[in-house]
mmCIF file of C-alpha atoms and ligand atoms in Angstrom:
data_model
loop_
_atom_site.group_PDB
_atom_site.id
_atom_site.type_symbol
_atom_site.label_atom_id
_atom_site.label_comp_id
_atom_site.label_asym_id
_atom_site.label_seq_id
_atom_site.Cartn_x
_atom_site.Cartn_y
_atom_site.Cartn_z
ATOM 1 C CA UNK P 1 55.185 -0.571 -0.741
ATOM 2 C CA UNK P 2 54.269 -3.705 0.246
ATOM 3 C CA UNK P 3 54.668 -6.735 -1.877
ATOM 4 C CA UNK P 4 52.430 -9.423 -0.751
ATOM 5 C CA UNK P 5 52.023 -12.026 -3.731
ATOM 6 C CA UNK P 6 49.701 -15.124 -3.159
ATOM 7 C CA UNK P 7 49.092 -18.757 -4.746
ATOM 8 C CA UNK P 8 44.821 -17.655 -5.440
ATOM 9 C CA UNK P 9 43.275 -14.260 -6.103
ATOM 10 C CA UNK P 10 41.019 -16.044 -2.878
ATOM 11 C CA UNK P 11 44.014 -16.447 -0.610
ATOM 12 C CA UNK P 12 44.842 -12.710 -1.421
ATOM 13 C CA UNK P 13 41.721 -11.019 -0.802
ATOM 14 C CA UNK P 14 41.368 -13.032 2.286
ATOM 15 C CA UNK P 15 44.071 -11.761 4.150
ATOM 16 C CA UNK P 16 42.717 -8.057 3.277
ATOM 17 C CA UNK P 17 39.945 -9.058 4.093
ATOM 18 C CA UNK P 18 41.190 -8.852 7.693
ATOM 19 C CA UNK P 19 43.400 -6.054 7.577
ATOM 20 C CA UNK P 20 39.940 -4.322 6.525
ATOM 21 C CA UNK P 21 38.412 -6.034 9.748
ATOM 22 C CA UNK P 22 41.309 -5.464 12.224
ATOM 23 C CA UNK P 23 41.284 -1.443 11.092
ATOM 24 C CA UNK P 24 37.119 -1.862 11.426
ATOM 25 C CA UNK P 25 38.585 -3.312 15.231
ATOM 26 C CA UNK P 26 41.041 -0.776 16.171
ATOM 27 C CA UNK P 27 38.730 2.017 15.298
ATOM 28 C CA UNK P 28 35.999 0.755 17.383
ATOM 29 C CA UNK P 29 38.203 0.838 20.011
ATOM 30 C CA UNK P 30 39.339 4.128 19.167
ATOM 31 C CA UNK P 31 35.325 5.408 19.210
ATOM 32 C CA UNK P 32 36.073 6.444 15.762
ATOM 33 C CA UNK P 33 34.103 5.722 12.665
ATOM 34 C CA UNK P 34 36.284 3.714 10.014
ATOM 35 C CA UNK P 35 35.837 5.359 6.297
ATOM 36 C CA UNK P 36 37.083 2.272 3.053
ATOM 37 C CA UNK P 37 36.630 3.594 -0.222
ATOM 38 C CA UNK P 38 35.331 1.123 -1.981
ATOM 39 C CA UNK P 39 36.253 -0.794 -6.049
ATOM 40 C CA UNK P 40 33.805 -2.976 -8.142
ATOM 41 C CA UNK P 41 34.828 -4.647 -11.331
ATOM 42 C CA UNK P 42 35.659 -8.922 -10.851
ATOM 43 C CA UNK P 43 38.736 -7.922 -8.889
ATOM 44 C CA UNK P 44 37.238 -7.262 -5.590
ATOM 45 C CA UNK P 45 34.062 -10.047 -5.635
ATOM 46 C CA UNK P 46 36.223 -12.641 -3.370
ATOM 47 C CA UNK P 47 37.227 -9.811 -0.919
ATOM 48 C CA UNK P 48 33.677 -8.728 -0.387
ATOM 49 C CA UNK P 49 32.488 -12.549 -0.428
ATOM 50 C CA UNK P 50 35.101 -12.521 2.615
ATOM 51 C CA UNK P 51 33.397 -9.321 4.345
ATOM 52 C CA UNK P 52 30.429 -10.970 4.288
ATOM 53 C CA UNK P 53 30.869 -14.355 5.711
ATOM 54 C CA UNK P 54 32.739 -12.561 8.289
ATOM 55 C CA UNK P 55 30.536 -10.895 8.661
ATOM 56 C CA UNK P 56 27.718 -13.715 8.845
ATOM 57 C CA UNK P 57 30.077 -16.326 10.746
ATOM 58 C CA UNK P 58 31.826 -14.042 12.684
ATOM 59 C CA UNK P 59 29.675 -10.965 13.607
ATOM 60 C CA UNK P 60 32.078 -8.483 11.947
ATOM 61 C CA UNK P 61 30.184 -4.888 12.701
ATOM 62 C CA UNK P 62 29.506 -2.514 9.384
ATOM 63 C CA UNK P 63 26.941 -0.057 11.742
ATOM 64 C CA UNK P 64 30.100 2.303 11.573
ATOM 65 C CA UNK P 65 31.571 1.738 8.191
ATOM 66 C CA UNK P 66 31.486 4.984 5.956
ATOM 67 C CA UNK P 67 32.487 3.839 2.347
ATOM 68 C CA UNK P 68 32.793 6.118 -1.168
ATOM 69 C CA UNK P 69 32.682 4.423 -4.059
ATOM 70 C CA UNK P 70 35.063 4.921 -6.655
ATOM 71 C CA UNK P 71 33.575 5.670 -9.802
ATOM 72 C CA UNK P 72 30.479 5.288 -11.615
ATOM 73 C CA UNK P 73 28.991 5.458 -15.340
ATOM 74 C CA UNK P 74 27.870 7.951 -17.082
ATOM 75 C CA UNK P 75 24.061 8.192 -17.479
ATOM 76 C CA UNK P 76 23.312 4.659 -15.484
ATOM 77 C CA UNK P 77 20.359 5.355 -12.538
ATOM 78 C CA UNK P 78 21.240 3.138 -9.403
ATOM 79 C CA UNK P 79 19.042 0.155 -10.409
ATOM 80 C CA UNK P 80 20.270 0.178 -13.516
ATOM 81 C CA UNK P 81 21.465 -3.591 -13.959
ATOM 82 C CA UNK P 82 24.756 -1.936 -14.342
ATOM 83 C CA UNK P 83 25.254 0.016 -12.457
ATOM 84 C CA UNK P 84 28.030 0.581 -9.870
ATOM 85 C CA UNK P 85 25.494 1.138 -8.027
ATOM 86 C CA UNK P 86 23.557 -1.637 -7.771
ATOM 87 C CA UNK P 87 26.872 -4.039 -8.577
ATOM 88 C CA UNK P 88 27.688 -3.039 -4.668
ATOM 89 C CA UNK P 89 24.176 -4.108 -3.370
ATOM 90 C CA UNK P 90 24.247 -7.111 -4.967
ATOM 91 C CA UNK P 91 27.769 -7.632 -3.835
ATOM 92 C CA UNK P 92 28.219 -6.438 -0.910
ATOM 93 C CA UNK P 93 25.956 -4.201 1.411
ATOM 94 C CA UNK P 94 23.028 -5.814 0.541
ATOM 95 C CA UNK P 95 24.473 -8.583 2.658
ATOM 96 C CA UNK P 96 25.458 -6.340 5.697
ATOM 97 C CA UNK P 97 24.625 -4.458 7.928
ATOM 98 C CA UNK P 98 26.212 -1.498 7.342
ATOM 99 C CA UNK P 99 23.635 2.270 7.371
ATOM 100 C CA UNK P 100 22.077 3.063 3.886
ATOM 101 C CA UNK P 101 23.529 6.888 4.306
ATOM 102 C CA UNK P 102 26.938 5.723 4.722
ATOM 103 C CA UNK P 103 27.242 4.674 1.969
ATOM 104 C CA UNK P 104 28.359 6.538 -0.963
ATOM 105 C CA UNK P 105 28.606 6.133 -4.650
ATOM 106 C CA UNK P 106 28.274 8.990 -7.754
ATOM 107 C CA UNK P 107 25.776 10.133 -9.372
ATOM 108 C CA UNK P 108 25.503 8.770 -12.521
ATOM 109 C CA UNK P 109 21.819 9.614 -13.756
ATOM 110 C CA UNK P 110 22.629 13.439 -12.902
ATOM 111 C CA UNK P 111 21.529 16.337 -16.109
ATOM 112 C CA UNK P 112 24.661 17.690 -17.672
ATOM 113 C CA UNK P 113 24.633 21.321 -15.811
ATOM 114 C CA UNK P 114 24.705 19.155 -12.035
ATOM 115 C CA UNK P 115 27.328 17.343 -12.991
ATOM 116 C CA UNK P 116 30.222 20.118 -11.521
ATOM 117 C CA UNK P 117 28.137 19.889 -8.446
ATOM 118 C CA UNK P 118 28.101 16.623 -8.180
ATOM 119 C CA UNK P 119 31.749 16.215 -8.384
ATOM 120 C CA UNK P 120 32.385 18.659 -5.585
ATOM 121 C CA UNK P 121 29.816 17.882 -2.857
ATOM 122 C CA UNK P 122 31.742 13.602 -3.268
ATOM 123 C CA UNK P 123 34.816 15.449 -2.685
ATOM 124 C CA UNK P 124 33.185 17.428 0.263
ATOM 125 C CA UNK P 125 31.649 14.524 1.741
ATOM 126 C CA UNK P 126 34.457 12.572 1.498
ATOM 127 C CA UNK P 127 36.340 15.374 4.024
ATOM 128 C CA UNK P 128 33.172 15.788 5.667
ATOM 129 C CA UNK P 129 33.789 11.797 7.119
ATOM 130 C CA UNK P 130 37.148 12.733 7.319
ATOM 131 C CA UNK P 131 38.978 11.565 4.717
ATOM 132 C CA UNK P 132 38.939 7.705 3.679
ATOM 133 C CA UNK P 133 41.115 5.199 5.745
ATOM 134 C CA UNK P 134 41.830 2.158 3.497
ATOM 135 C CA UNK P 135 41.331 3.349 -0.330
ATOM 136 C CA UNK P 136 40.361 -0.457 -2.346
ATOM 137 C CA UNK P 137 41.745 -0.376 -5.465
ATOM 138 C CA UNK P 138 41.160 -2.934 -8.924
ATOM 139 C CA UNK P 139 43.553 -1.623 -11.808
ATOM 140 C CA UNK P 140 42.260 -1.214 -15.506
ATOM 141 C CA UNK P 141 44.459 -2.753 -18.381
ATOM 142 C CA UNK P 142 44.592 0.834 -20.089
ATOM 143 C CA UNK P 143 46.822 2.077 -15.921
ATOM 144 C CA UNK P 144 43.133 3.101 -14.997
ATOM 145 C CA UNK P 145 42.715 3.330 -11.008
ATOM 146 C CA UNK P 146 39.343 4.677 -10.378
ATOM 147 C CA UNK P 147 38.208 5.647 -14.476
ATOM 148 C CA UNK P 148 41.590 7.692 -14.453
ATOM 149 C CA UNK P 149 42.395 6.608 -17.879
ATOM 150 C CA UNK P 150 45.497 7.118 -18.958
ATOM 151 C CA UNK P 151 46.162 11.705 -19.236
ATOM 152 C CA UNK P 152 44.609 12.181 -16.431
ATOM 153 C CA UNK P 153 46.677 14.243 -13.828
ATOM 154 C CA UNK P 154 48.537 13.309 -10.497
ATOM 155 C CA UNK P 155 46.292 16.289 -8.793
ATOM 156 C CA UNK P 156 42.760 15.332 -10.594
ATOM 157 C CA UNK P 157 40.114 15.759 -8.219
ATOM 158 C CA UNK P 158 36.067 13.618 -8.582
ATOM 159 C CA UNK P 159 34.495 14.313 -12.558
ATOM 160 C CA UNK P 160 32.630 13.448 -15.507
ATOM 161 C CA UNK P 161 35.932 11.421 -17.651
ATOM 162 C CA UNK P 162 36.092 9.715 -21.051
ATOM 163 C CA UNK P 163 36.220 6.264 -21.032
ATOM 164 C CA UNK P 164 39.479 4.669 -22.986
ATOM 165 C CA UNK P 165 38.859 1.842 -26.206
ATOM 166 C CA UNK P 166 39.941 -0.353 -24.241
ATOM 167 C CA UNK P 167 38.428 0.329 -20.319
ATOM 168 C CA UNK P 168 34.932 0.097 -22.622
ATOM 169 C CA UNK P 169 36.229 -3.344 -24.795
ATOM 170 C CA UNK P 170 37.085 -5.254 -21.311
ATOM 171 C CA UNK P 171 33.629 -3.858 -20.076
ATOM 172 C CA UNK P 172 31.590 -5.807 -23.482
ATOM 173 C CA UNK P 173 31.745 -8.864 -20.916
ATOM 174 C CA UNK P 174 29.399 -6.509 -18.555
ATOM 175 C CA UNK P 175 26.953 -5.599 -21.536
ATOM 176 C CA UNK P 176 27.276 -7.797 -24.039
ATOM 177 C CA UNK P 177 27.540 -5.301 -26.534
ATOM 178 C CA UNK P 178 30.038 -2.071 -26.750
ATOM 179 C CA UNK P 179 27.674 0.380 -27.472
ATOM 180 C CA UNK P 180 25.701 -0.332 -24.698
ATOM 181 C CA UNK P 181 29.094 0.734 -22.590
ATOM 182 C CA UNK P 182 28.385 3.852 -21.499
ATOM 183 C CA UNK P 183 31.097 6.231 -22.504
ATOM 184 C CA UNK P 184 32.030 8.759 -19.951
ATOM 185 C CA UNK P 185 31.714 7.902 -16.281
ATOM 186 C CA UNK P 186 32.138 9.991 -13.052
ATOM 187 C CA UNK P 187 35.048 9.087 -11.169
ATOM 188 C CA UNK P 188 37.511 10.306 -8.105
ATOM 189 C CA UNK P 189 40.542 11.608 -9.537
ATOM 190 C CA UNK P 190 43.780 10.747 -8.641
ATOM 191 C CA UNK P 191 44.506 13.727 -6.366
ATOM 192 C CA UNK P 192 41.663 12.166 -3.934
ATOM 193 C CA UNK P 193 42.897 8.478 -3.944
ATOM 194 C CA UNK P 194 46.546 9.617 -3.560
ATOM 195 C CA UNK P 195 44.736 11.255 0.170
ATOM 196 C CA UNK P 196 43.424 8.186 1.481
ATOM 197 C CA UNK P 197 45.695 7.505 5.057
ATOM 198 C CA UNK P 198 46.281 3.803 3.117
ATOM 199 C CA UNK P 199 45.813 2.223 0.107
ATOM 200 C CA UNK P 200 45.292 -1.742 -1.249
ATOM 201 C CA UNK P 201 45.869 -2.137 -4.710
ATOM 202 C CA UNK P 202 44.574 -5.955 -5.796
ATOM 203 C CA UNK P 203 45.141 -7.587 -9.683
ATOM 204 C CA UNK P 204 44.733 -11.307 -10.573
ATOM 205 C CA UNK P 205 45.448 -13.186 -13.832
ATOM 206 C CA UNK P 206 48.408 -13.338 -16.755
ATOM 207 C CA UNK P 207 46.010 -10.577 -18.521
ATOM 208 C CA UNK P 208 47.137 -8.206 -15.525
ATOM 209 C CA UNK P 209 50.600 -8.417 -15.200
ATOM 210 C CA UNK P 210 52.698 -5.891 -18.204
ATOM 211 C CA UNK P 211 49.884 -3.388 -16.683
ATOM 212 C CA UNK P 212 50.727 -4.464 -12.658
ATOM 213 C CA UNK P 213 54.430 -4.125 -14.475
ATOM 214 C CA UNK P 214 54.629 -1.058 -16.444
ATOM 215 C CA UNK P 215 52.281 0.799 -13.134
ATOM 216 C CA UNK P 216 55.053 -0.657 -10.355
ATOM 217 C CA UNK P 217 58.873 -0.938 -12.157
ATOM 218 C CA UNK P 218 57.899 1.785 -14.265
ATOM 219 C CA UNK P 219 58.157 5.738 -14.128
ATOM 220 C CA UNK P 220 55.864 7.358 -12.556
ATOM 221 C CA UNK P 221 53.592 8.698 -15.774
ATOM 222 C CA UNK P 222 50.139 10.436 -16.509
ATOM 223 C CA UNK P 223 50.782 7.721 -19.425
ATOM 224 C CA UNK P 224 50.006 5.437 -16.250
ATOM 225 C CA UNK P 225 48.091 6.642 -13.912
ATOM 226 C CA UNK P 226 48.259 3.417 -11.068
ATOM 227 C CA UNK P 227 52.040 5.121 -11.571
ATOM 228 C CA UNK P 228 50.968 7.782 -8.880
ATOM 229 C CA UNK P 229 50.504 5.276 -5.688
ATOM 230 C CA UNK P 230 54.614 4.855 -6.198
ATOM 231 C CA UNK P 231 54.612 7.518 -4.073
ATOM 232 C CA UNK P 232 52.151 7.024 -1.918
ATOM 233 C CA UNK P 233 53.735 6.874 1.412
ATOM 234 C CA UNK P 234 51.786 3.376 2.363
ATOM 235 C CA UNK P 235 50.134 1.476 -0.478
ATOM 236 C CA UNK P 236 49.576 -2.309 -0.466
ATOM 237 C CA UNK P 237 50.131 -4.394 -3.613
ATOM 238 C CA UNK P 238 47.493 -7.831 -3.200
ATOM 239 C CA UNK P 239 48.873 -9.960 -6.604
ATOM 240 C CA UNK P 240 48.606 -13.679 -7.214
ATOM 241 C CA UNK P 241 51.969 -15.330 -9.318
ATOM 242 C CA UNK P 242 50.447 -14.283 -12.439
ATOM 243 C CA UNK P 243 49.412 -11.067 -12.044
ATOM 244 C CA UNK P 244 52.776 -10.853 -10.132
ATOM 245 C CA UNK P 245 55.177 -12.366 -12.767
ATOM 246 C CA UNK P 246 56.747 -9.820 -14.900
ATOM 247 C CA UNK P 247 57.381 -7.035 -11.892
ATOM 248 C CA UNK P 248 58.641 -10.416 -9.792
ATOM 249 C CA UNK P 249 60.819 -10.795 -12.785
ATOM 250 C CA UNK P 250 61.845 -7.109 -12.816
ATOM 251 C CA UNK P 251 62.154 -6.608 -9.676
ATOM 252 C CA UNK P 252 64.963 -9.496 -9.773
ATOM 253 C CA UNK P 253 66.829 -7.790 -12.584
ATOM 254 C CA UNK P 254 67.054 -4.510 -10.622
ATOM 255 C CA UNK P 255 69.057 -6.192 -8.103
ATOM 256 C CA UNK P 256 71.015 -8.043 -10.207
ATOM 257 C CA UNK P 257 71.910 -4.741 -11.630
ATOM 258 C CA UNK P 258 72.413 -2.938 -8.656
ATOM 259 C CA UNK P 259 74.558 -5.497 -7.193
ATOM 260 C CA UNK P 260 76.999 -5.741 -10.542
HETATM 261 C C1 GLP E 301 36.490 -0.760 -13.983
HETATM 262 C C2 GLP E 301 36.928 0.337 -12.101
HETATM 263 C C3 GLP E 301 37.978 -0.083 -12.090
HETATM 264 C C4 GLP E 301 38.841 -1.196 -11.615
HETATM 265 C C5 GLP E 301 38.917 -2.023 -13.354
HETATM 266 C C6 GLP E 301 39.221 -3.579 -13.694
HETATM 267 O O1 GLP E 301 36.212 -0.542 -14.172
HETATM 268 N N1 GLP E 301 36.258 0.981 -12.938
HETATM 269 O O2 GLP E 301 37.405 0.400 -10.414
HETATM 270 O O3 GLP E 301 38.975 -1.435 -10.811
HETATM 271 O O4 GLP E 301 38.539 -1.742 -14.212
HETATM 272 O O5 GLP E 301 38.690 -4.072 -13.777
HETATM 273 P P1 GLP E 301 38.166 -5.515 -13.828
HETATM 274 O O6 GLP E 301 38.846 -6.071 -11.598
HETATM 275 O O7 GLP E 301 37.121 -6.557 -14.064
HETATM 276 O O8 GLP E 301 39.209 -6.024 -14.206
#
């Protein structure tokens, strides 16, 4: 696992954006279409701003890029102001030359009897695109990746899940009121995420320090689904100093113990 620690989320995001630009250019030279897994939440906003800037000012093209978002709130239609579909369009897709048919976000407004089919089709679309080259992730305070809450196994696939009370409480900032926060979501599984050829996880701020330490220094367990990333061959962490503080201290301690 590679750890990249930066002074600010902007510096970290710019570094990851340069990595994405070089993936896009490498694929172009190889005549392939890059497949990128995308996340929502506040964490990737600076990354998306930088990608938009690179598109506008440096001509970085997304015409050949295929994207798959991690998740969507259950019960929200695409045009709902808080849907992840809308979030992604407002913060990224509407400002790029990406083709609409190359954008994938799980549908939140499906009938219960269509859920299994929707989830299977989402998995099939990822497979048809050749799998994910780079999966972008944030991390929830419960240790979730996508909406894989504690208890989600390493082999889980795209499905309908119940949101943890901590996650719902964190979403009040977006929805204004707990009763407005959906209770369920569609999310790709931990197994789906772990099949990505490379993974970049971002975390900012002291409020993420405990979960970052648990996920990357603690035991690999479904109590903290992000800990499954420890077993993936190509994971890069992009952290700011406050988010990395406990992890860095824990690494130092482990290092001393192994020397004694
Ligand atoms: C959200 C998303 C996750 C995201 C996480 C952290 O609910 N489903 O993909 O990584 O929770 O959110 P934030 O970036 O706002 O801290």
